[in-house]
Coordinates of C-alpha atoms in Angstrom, one line a residue:
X18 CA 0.0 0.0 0.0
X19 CA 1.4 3.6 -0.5
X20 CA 1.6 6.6 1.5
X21 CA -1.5 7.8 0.4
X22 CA -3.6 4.7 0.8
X23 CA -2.2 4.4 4.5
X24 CA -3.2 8.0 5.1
X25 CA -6.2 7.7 3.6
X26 CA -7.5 4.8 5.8
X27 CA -10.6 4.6 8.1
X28 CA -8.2 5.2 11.3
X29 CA -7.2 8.7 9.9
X30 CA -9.0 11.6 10.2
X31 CA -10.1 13.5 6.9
X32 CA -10.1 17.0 7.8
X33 CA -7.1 19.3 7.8
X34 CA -8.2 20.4 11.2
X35 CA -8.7 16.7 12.7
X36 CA -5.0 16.0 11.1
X37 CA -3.3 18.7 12.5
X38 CA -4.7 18.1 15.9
X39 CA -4.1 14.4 16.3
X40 CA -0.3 15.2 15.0
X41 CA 0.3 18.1 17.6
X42 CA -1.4 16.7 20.1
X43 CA 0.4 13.3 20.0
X44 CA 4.1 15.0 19.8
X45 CA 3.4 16.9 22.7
X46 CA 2.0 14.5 24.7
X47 CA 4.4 12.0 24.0
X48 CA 7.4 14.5 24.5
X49 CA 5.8 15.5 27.8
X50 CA 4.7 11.4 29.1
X51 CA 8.9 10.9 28.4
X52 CA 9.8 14.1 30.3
X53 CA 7.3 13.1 33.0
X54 CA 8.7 9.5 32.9
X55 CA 12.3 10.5 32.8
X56 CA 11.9 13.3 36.0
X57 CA 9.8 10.1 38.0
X58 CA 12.3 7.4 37.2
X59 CA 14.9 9.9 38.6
X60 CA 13.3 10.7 41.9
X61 CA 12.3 7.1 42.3
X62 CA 16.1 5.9 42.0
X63 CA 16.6 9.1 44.5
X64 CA 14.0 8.2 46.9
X65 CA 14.9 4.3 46.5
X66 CA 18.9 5.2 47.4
X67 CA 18.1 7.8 50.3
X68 CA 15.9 5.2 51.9
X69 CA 18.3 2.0 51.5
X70 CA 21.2 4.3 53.0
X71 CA 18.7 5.3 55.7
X72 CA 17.7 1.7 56.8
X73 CA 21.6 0.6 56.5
X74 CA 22.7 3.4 58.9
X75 CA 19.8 3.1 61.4
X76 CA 20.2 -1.1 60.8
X77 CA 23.4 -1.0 61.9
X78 CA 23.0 1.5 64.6
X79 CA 20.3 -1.0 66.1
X80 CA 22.8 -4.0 65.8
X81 CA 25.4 -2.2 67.6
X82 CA 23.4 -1.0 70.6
X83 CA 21.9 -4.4 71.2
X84 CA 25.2 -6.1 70.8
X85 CA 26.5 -4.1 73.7
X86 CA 23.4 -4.5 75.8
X87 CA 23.1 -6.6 78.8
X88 CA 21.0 -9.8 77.6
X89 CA 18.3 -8.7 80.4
X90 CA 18.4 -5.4 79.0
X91 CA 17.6 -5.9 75.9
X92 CA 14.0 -6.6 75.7
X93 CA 13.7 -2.9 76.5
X94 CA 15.3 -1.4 74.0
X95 CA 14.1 -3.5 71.3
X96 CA 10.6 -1.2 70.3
X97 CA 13.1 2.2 70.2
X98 CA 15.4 0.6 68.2
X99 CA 12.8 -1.1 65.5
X100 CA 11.6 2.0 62.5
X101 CA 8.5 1.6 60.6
X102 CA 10.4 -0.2 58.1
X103 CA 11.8 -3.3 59.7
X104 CA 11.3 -5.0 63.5
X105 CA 14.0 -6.3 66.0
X106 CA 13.2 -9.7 67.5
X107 CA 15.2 -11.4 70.3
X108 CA 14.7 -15.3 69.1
X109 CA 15.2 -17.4 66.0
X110 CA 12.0 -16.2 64.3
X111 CA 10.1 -17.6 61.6
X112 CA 11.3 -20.2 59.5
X113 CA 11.6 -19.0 55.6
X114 CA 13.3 -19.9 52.4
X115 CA 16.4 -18.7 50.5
X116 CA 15.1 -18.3 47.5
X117 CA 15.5 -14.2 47.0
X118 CA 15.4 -12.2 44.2
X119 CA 15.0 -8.6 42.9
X120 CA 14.8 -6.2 45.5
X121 CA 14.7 -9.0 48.2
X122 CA 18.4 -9.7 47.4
X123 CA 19.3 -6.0 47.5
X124 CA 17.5 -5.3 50.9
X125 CA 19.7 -9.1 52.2
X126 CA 22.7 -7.2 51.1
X127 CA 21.9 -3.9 53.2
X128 CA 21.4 -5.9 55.8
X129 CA 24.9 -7.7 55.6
X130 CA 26.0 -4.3 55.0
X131 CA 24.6 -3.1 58.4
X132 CA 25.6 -6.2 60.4
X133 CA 29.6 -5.5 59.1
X134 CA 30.3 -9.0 58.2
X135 CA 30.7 -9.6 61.8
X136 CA 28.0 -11.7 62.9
X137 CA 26.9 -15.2 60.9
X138 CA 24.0 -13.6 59.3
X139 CA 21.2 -15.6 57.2
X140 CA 18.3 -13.7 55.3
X141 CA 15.2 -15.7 54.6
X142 CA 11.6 -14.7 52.5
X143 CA 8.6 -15.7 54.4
X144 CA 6.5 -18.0 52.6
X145 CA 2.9 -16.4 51.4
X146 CA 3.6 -13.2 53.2
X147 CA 4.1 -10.6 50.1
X148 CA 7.9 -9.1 50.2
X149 CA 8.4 -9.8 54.2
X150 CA 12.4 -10.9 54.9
X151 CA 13.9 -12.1 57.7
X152 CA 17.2 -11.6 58.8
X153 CA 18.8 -14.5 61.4
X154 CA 22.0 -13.7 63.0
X155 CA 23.9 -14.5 66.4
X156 CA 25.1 -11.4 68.7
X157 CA 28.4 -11.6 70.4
X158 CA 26.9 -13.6 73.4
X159 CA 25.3 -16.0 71.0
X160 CA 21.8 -15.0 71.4
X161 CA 19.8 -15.1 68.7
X162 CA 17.8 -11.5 66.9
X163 CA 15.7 -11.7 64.3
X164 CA 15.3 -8.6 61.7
X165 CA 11.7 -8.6 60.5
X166 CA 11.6 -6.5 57.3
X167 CA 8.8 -5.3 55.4
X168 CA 10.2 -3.0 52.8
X169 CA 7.8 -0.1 52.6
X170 CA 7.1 1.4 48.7
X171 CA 8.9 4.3 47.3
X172 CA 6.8 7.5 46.7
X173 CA 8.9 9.6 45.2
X174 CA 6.0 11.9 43.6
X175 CA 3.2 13.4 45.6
X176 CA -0.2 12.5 45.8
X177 CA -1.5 15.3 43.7
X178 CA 1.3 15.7 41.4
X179 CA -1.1 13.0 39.2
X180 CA -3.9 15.4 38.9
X181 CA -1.7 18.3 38.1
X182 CA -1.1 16.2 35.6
X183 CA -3.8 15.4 34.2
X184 CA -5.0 19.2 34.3
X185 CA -1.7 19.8 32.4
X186 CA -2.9 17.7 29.7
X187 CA -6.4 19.2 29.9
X188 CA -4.5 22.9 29.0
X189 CA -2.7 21.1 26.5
X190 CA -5.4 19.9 24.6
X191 CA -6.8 23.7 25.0
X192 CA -3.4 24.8 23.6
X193 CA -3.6 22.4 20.6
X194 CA -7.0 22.9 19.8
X195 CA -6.2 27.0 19.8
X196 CA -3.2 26.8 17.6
X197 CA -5.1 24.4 15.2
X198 CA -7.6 26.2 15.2
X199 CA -5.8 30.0 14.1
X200 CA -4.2 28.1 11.7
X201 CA -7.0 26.4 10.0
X202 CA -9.4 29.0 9.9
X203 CA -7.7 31.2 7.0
X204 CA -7.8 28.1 5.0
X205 CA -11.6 27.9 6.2
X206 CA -12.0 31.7 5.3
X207 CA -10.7 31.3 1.9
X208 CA -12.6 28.1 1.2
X209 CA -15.7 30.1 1.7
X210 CA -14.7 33.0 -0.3
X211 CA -14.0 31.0 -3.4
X212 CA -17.5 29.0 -3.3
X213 CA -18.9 32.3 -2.7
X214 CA -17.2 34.1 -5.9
X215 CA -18.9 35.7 -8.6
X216 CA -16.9 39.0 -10.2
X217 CA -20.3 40.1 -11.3
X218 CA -21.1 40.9 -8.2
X219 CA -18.9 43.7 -6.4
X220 CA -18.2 42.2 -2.7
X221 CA -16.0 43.1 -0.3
X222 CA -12.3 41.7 -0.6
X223 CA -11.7 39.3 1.5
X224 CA -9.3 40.2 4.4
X225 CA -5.6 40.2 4.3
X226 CA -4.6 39.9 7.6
X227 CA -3.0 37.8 9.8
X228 CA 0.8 36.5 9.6
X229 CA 2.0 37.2 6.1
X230 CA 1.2 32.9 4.5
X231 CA -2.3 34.0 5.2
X232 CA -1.6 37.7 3.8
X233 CA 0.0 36.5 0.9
X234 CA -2.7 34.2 0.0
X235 CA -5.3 36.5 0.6
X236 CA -4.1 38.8 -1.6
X237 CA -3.2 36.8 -4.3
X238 CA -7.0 35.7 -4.3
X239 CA -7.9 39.1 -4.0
X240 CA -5.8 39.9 -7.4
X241 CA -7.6 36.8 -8.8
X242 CA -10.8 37.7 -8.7
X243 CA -9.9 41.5 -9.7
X244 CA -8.3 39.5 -12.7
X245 CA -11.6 37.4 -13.5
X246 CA -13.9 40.2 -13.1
X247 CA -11.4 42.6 -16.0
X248 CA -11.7 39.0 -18.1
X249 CA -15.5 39.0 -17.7
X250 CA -15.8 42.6 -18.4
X251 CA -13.0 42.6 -21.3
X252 CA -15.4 39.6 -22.8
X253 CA -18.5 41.4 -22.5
X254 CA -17.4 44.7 -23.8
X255 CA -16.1 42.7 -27.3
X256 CA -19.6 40.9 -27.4
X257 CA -20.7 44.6 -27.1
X258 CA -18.8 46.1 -29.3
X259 CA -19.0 42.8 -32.1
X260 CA -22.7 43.4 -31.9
X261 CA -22.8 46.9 -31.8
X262 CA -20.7 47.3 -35.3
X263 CA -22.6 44.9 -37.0
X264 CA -25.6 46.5 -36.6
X265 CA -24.9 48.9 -39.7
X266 CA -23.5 46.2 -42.3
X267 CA -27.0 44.2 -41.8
X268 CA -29.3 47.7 -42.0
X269 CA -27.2 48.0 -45.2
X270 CA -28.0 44.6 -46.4
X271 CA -31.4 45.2 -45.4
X272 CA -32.0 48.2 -47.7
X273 CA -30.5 46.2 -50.5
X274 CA -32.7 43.4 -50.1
X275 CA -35.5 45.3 -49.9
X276 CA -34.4 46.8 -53.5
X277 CA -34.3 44.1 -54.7
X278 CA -36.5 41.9 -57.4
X279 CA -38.8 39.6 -55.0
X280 CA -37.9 36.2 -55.8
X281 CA -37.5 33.3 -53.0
X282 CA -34.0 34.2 -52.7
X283 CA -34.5 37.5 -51.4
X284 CA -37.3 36.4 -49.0
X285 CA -34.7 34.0 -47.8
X286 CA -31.9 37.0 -47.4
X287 CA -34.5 39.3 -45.8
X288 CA -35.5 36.0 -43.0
X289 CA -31.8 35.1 -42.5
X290 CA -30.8 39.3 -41.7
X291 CA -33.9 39.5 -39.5
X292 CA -32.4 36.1 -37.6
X293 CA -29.2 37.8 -37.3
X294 CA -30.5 41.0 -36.2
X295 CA -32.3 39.5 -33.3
X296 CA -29.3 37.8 -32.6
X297 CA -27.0 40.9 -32.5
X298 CA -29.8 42.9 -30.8
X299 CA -30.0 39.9 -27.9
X300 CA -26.0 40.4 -27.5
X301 CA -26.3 44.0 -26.8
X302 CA -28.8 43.0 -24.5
X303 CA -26.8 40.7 -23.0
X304 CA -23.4 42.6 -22.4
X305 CA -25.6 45.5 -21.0
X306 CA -26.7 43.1 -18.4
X307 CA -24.3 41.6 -17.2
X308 CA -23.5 44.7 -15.7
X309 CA -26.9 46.0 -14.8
X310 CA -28.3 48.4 -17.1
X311 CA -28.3 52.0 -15.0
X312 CA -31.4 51.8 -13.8
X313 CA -32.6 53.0 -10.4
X314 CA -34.6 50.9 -8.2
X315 CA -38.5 51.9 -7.7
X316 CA -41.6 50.7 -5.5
X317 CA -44.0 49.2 -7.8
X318 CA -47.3 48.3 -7.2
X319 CA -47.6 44.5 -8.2
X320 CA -51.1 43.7 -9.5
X321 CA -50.7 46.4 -12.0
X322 CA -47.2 45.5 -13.2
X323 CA -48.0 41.6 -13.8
X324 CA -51.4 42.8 -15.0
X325 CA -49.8 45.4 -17.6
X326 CA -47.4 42.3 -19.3
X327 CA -50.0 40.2 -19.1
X328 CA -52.8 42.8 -21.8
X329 CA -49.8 44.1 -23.9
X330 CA -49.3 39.8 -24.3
X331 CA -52.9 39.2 -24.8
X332 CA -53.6 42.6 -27.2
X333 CA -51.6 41.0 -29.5
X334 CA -53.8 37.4 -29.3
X335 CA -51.2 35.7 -27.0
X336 CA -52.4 33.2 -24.4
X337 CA -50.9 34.7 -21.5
X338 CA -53.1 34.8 -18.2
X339 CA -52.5 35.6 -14.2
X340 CA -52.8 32.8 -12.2
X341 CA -54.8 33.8 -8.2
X342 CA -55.0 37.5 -7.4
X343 CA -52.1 39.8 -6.7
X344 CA -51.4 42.1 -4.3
X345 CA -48.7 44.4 -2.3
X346 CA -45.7 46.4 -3.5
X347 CA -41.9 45.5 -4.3
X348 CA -39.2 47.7 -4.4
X349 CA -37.1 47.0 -8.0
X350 CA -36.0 47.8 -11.2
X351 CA -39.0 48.2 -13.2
X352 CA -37.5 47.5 -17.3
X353 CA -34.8 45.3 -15.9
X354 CA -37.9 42.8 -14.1
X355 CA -39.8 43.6 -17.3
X356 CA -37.0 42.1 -19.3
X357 CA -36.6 39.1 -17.2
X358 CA -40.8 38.3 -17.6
X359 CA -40.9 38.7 -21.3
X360 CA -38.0 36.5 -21.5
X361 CA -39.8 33.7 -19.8
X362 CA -43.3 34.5 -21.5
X363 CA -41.6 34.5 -25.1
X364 CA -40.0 31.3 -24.5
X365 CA -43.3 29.7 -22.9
X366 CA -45.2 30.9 -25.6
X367 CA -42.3 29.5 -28.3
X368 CA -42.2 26.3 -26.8
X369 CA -45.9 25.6 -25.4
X370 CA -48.2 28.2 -26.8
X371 CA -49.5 29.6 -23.6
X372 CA -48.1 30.7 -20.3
X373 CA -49.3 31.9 -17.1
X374 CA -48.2 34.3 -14.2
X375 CA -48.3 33.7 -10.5
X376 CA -47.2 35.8 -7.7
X377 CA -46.6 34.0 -3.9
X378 CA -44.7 35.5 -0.8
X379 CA -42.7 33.7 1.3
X380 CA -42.5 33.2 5.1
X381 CA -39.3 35.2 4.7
X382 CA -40.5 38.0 3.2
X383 CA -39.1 37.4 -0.7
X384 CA -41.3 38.1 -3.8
X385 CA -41.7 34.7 -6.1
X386 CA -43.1 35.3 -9.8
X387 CA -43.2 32.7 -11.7
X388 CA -43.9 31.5 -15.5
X389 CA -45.2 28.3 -16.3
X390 CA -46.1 26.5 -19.5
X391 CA -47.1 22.9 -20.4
X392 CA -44.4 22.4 -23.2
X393 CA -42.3 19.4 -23.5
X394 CA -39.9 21.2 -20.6
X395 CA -35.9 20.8 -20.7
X396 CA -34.0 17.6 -19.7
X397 CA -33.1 17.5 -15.9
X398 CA -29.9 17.3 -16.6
X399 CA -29.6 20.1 -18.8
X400 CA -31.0 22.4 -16.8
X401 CA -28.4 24.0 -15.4
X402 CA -26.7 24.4 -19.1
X403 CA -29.9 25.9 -20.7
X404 CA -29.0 29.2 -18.1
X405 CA -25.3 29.5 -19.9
X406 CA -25.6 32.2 -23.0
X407 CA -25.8 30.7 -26.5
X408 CA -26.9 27.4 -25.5
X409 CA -29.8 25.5 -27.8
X410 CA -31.3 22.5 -27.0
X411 CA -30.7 20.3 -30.0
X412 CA -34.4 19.1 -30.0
X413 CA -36.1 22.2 -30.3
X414 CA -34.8 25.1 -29.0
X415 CA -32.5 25.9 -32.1
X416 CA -32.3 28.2 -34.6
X417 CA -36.4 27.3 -36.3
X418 CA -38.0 28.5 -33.4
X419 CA -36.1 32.0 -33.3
X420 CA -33.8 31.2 -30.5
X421 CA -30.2 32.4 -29.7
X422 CA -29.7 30.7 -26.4
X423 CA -29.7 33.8 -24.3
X424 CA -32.7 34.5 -22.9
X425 CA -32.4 32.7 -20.2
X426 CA -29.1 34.1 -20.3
X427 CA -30.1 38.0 -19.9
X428 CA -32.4 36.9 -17.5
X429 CA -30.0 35.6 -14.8
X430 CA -27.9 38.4 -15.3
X431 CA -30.9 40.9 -14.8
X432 CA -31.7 39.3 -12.0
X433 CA -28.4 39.7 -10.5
X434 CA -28.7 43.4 -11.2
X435 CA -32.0 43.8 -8.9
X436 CA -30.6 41.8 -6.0
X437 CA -32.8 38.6 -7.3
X438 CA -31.9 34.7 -8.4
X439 CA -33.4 33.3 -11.6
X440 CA -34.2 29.8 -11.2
X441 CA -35.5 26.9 -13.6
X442 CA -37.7 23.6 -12.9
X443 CA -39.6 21.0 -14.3
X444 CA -43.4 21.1 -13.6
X445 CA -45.1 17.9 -12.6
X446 CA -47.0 16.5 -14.9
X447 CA -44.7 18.7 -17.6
X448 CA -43.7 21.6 -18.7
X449 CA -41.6 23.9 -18.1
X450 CA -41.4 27.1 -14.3
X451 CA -39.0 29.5 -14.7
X452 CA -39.0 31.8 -11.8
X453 CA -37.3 34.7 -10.4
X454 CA -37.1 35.6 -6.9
X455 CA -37.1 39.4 -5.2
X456 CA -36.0 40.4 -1.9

């Protein structure tokens, strides 16, 4: 498996932020569990020597005291000179086995140690009693003392060093999470200025602050876009400009033609210059809009607006009708939300023969008018294609039916213009909504 399948598998994490985390996190802690292990292994080999030297000296000290006791004396003494760690016992003791190992050998030698090689000495484990030794050896009189010892556990931490310890780890998470977190975010920040990118629409930059990676990159996206948004106008104004010029070569051709002997040919020229001209007069329309067209926003009243398209439709015997009553006021562009209608009327009419108007609110306060036909609709997944400029369905929407692929087009682009979104649907049971919505 490669590097990329192993870091790709269900154990690691898939977000930046995740990654990041687990990697800090587990160097720190795993630098800070070897510092904590090195500092307790030390004090515990401190700790372990200071108390071995202890019980040696105060061992030996015993020995020596008894030793030079009267025997009758000695049974006094015996409590004063025992320490919490091991017991003094005139007699033989319990019986035990040689078998010692580990620490039990080191304690035997301490007590050799602490005896000075001069009395016959004999260290024995007590069977079944955890770590308890016995030490058998004969004072200078003969008698017997037995050294009961029950080695006591080093604690060379304190009690709450463990919970400072655990609340270190606790702020060291906190740290982690904080430093993953500052760096992250620009990426985050970024990420959402990207998805949320359109030139035609003049936003605020997106910040360049922060330590100068983040800078860097924010300003090179912030030249990007700048750079988009010159292409996108650049592009429009040739459309313009294209469209524009050719508008006196084809009234030229126009005249011509109409000089001209009828014959089939020049009813043929006269049709093809009036396709063309629609099609240069629907590009001027389009670069105008795609970066508004001047106008100032106004407060309409709705009813009379829908209802105005609707008779200038129906004067000229088109089926167009308004679906429920309408009511209330929006604040727009009047000819730019004009434009938009007649663009979804002409192409229900083109494509179904009739259309119809409806006007809802919504619980958030937005203004929904929508055009719907019963035509033979547009592909799901074509949809989103059919709203790009100079794009014909092969089926029908081509050249026959007087299309030039940017209606929709002009409309999206208005739409931006009066704060509004332009969306198209299927209708159940067929044909074709188009609707734009209005803040």
């Amino acid at each position: 498996m490669n590097e990329a399948g192993k870091f790709n598998s269900g154990w690691w994490p898939s977000t930046l932020r995740s990654r990041l985390f687990v990697i800090l996190f587990a160097g720190l802690a795993v630098a800070y569990g070897l510092s904590f292990s090195i500092l307790f292994a030390e004090r515990y080999m401190s700790a372990k020597a200071v108390m071995l030297g202890t019980f040696e000296s105060d061992l030996a000290t015993s020995i020596a005291v008894l030793d030079r006791l009267p025997a009758n004396e000695r049974a006094e003494w015996l409590d004063r000179l025992s320490r919490g760690s091991y017991r003094l016992v005139l007699g033989p003791g319990l019986p035990g086995v040689p078998d010692l190992s580990g620490r039990g050998s080191e304690i035997a030698d301490r007590i050799e140690e602490a005896a000075g090689y001069k009395f016959p000495l004999r260290v024995e484990a007590i069977p079944g009693d955890g770590k308890r030794l016995q030490g058998h050896l004969t004072l200078s009189d003969g008698s017997p003392l037995t050294i009961d010892v029950t080695p006591r556990g080093v604690m060379p931490l304190a009690e709450w060093l463990p919970y400072v310890f655990a609340a270190q780890m606790v702020l060291l998470i906190f740290c982690t999470w904080f430093a993953v977190r500052q760096a992250v975010r620009p990426l985050g920040d970024l990420a959402a200025a990207a998805d949320a990118l359109d030139p035609s629409k003049k936003g605020s930059p997106l910040n360049e602050g922060g330590p100068s990676e983040v800078a860097n990159a924010a300003r090179a996206f912030n030249a990007m876009r700048d750079r988009i948004a010159h292409y996108l106008e650049e592009r429009v104004q040739i459309l313009a400009a294209i469209s524009h010029d050719l508008q006196t070569p084809i009234t030229r051709m126009r005249l011509r033609a109409d000089m001209a002997d009828d014959s089939p040919e020049k009813d043929k020229l006269i049709s093809d210059l009036r396709e063309i001209g629609r099609l240069v007069q629907d590009g001027i329309a389009y670069a105008r809009s795609s970066h508004g067209n001047g106008e100032n926003t106004s407060r309409i009243d709705l009813a009379s607006f829908i209802d105005s398209i609707a008779y200038d439709y129906q004067d000229t015997g088109k089926a167009v009708t308004v679906a429920g009553i309408v009511h209330g006021t929006a604040v727009t562009k009047p000819h730019a939300l004009r434009r938009i209608l007649t663009n979804f009327i002409d192409n229900a009419l083109k494509f179904a023969g009739a259309a119809e108007i409806s006007v809802e609110r919504t619980g958030e306060g937005n203004i929904i008018i929508t055009v719907t036909d019963r035509g033979p609709g547009i592909p799901d997944d074509k949809l989103e294609a059919a709203m790009q400029p100079f794009y014909r369905l092969e089926t029908s929407r081509n050249r026959n039916t007087g299309g030039t692929g940017l209606g929709l087009a002009i409309a999206q682009q208005l739409a931006v213009s009066v704060g509004g979104a332009v969306r198209i649907y299927n209708r159940p049971g067929g044909g074709l909504a188009a609707e734009i919505s209005l803040p």
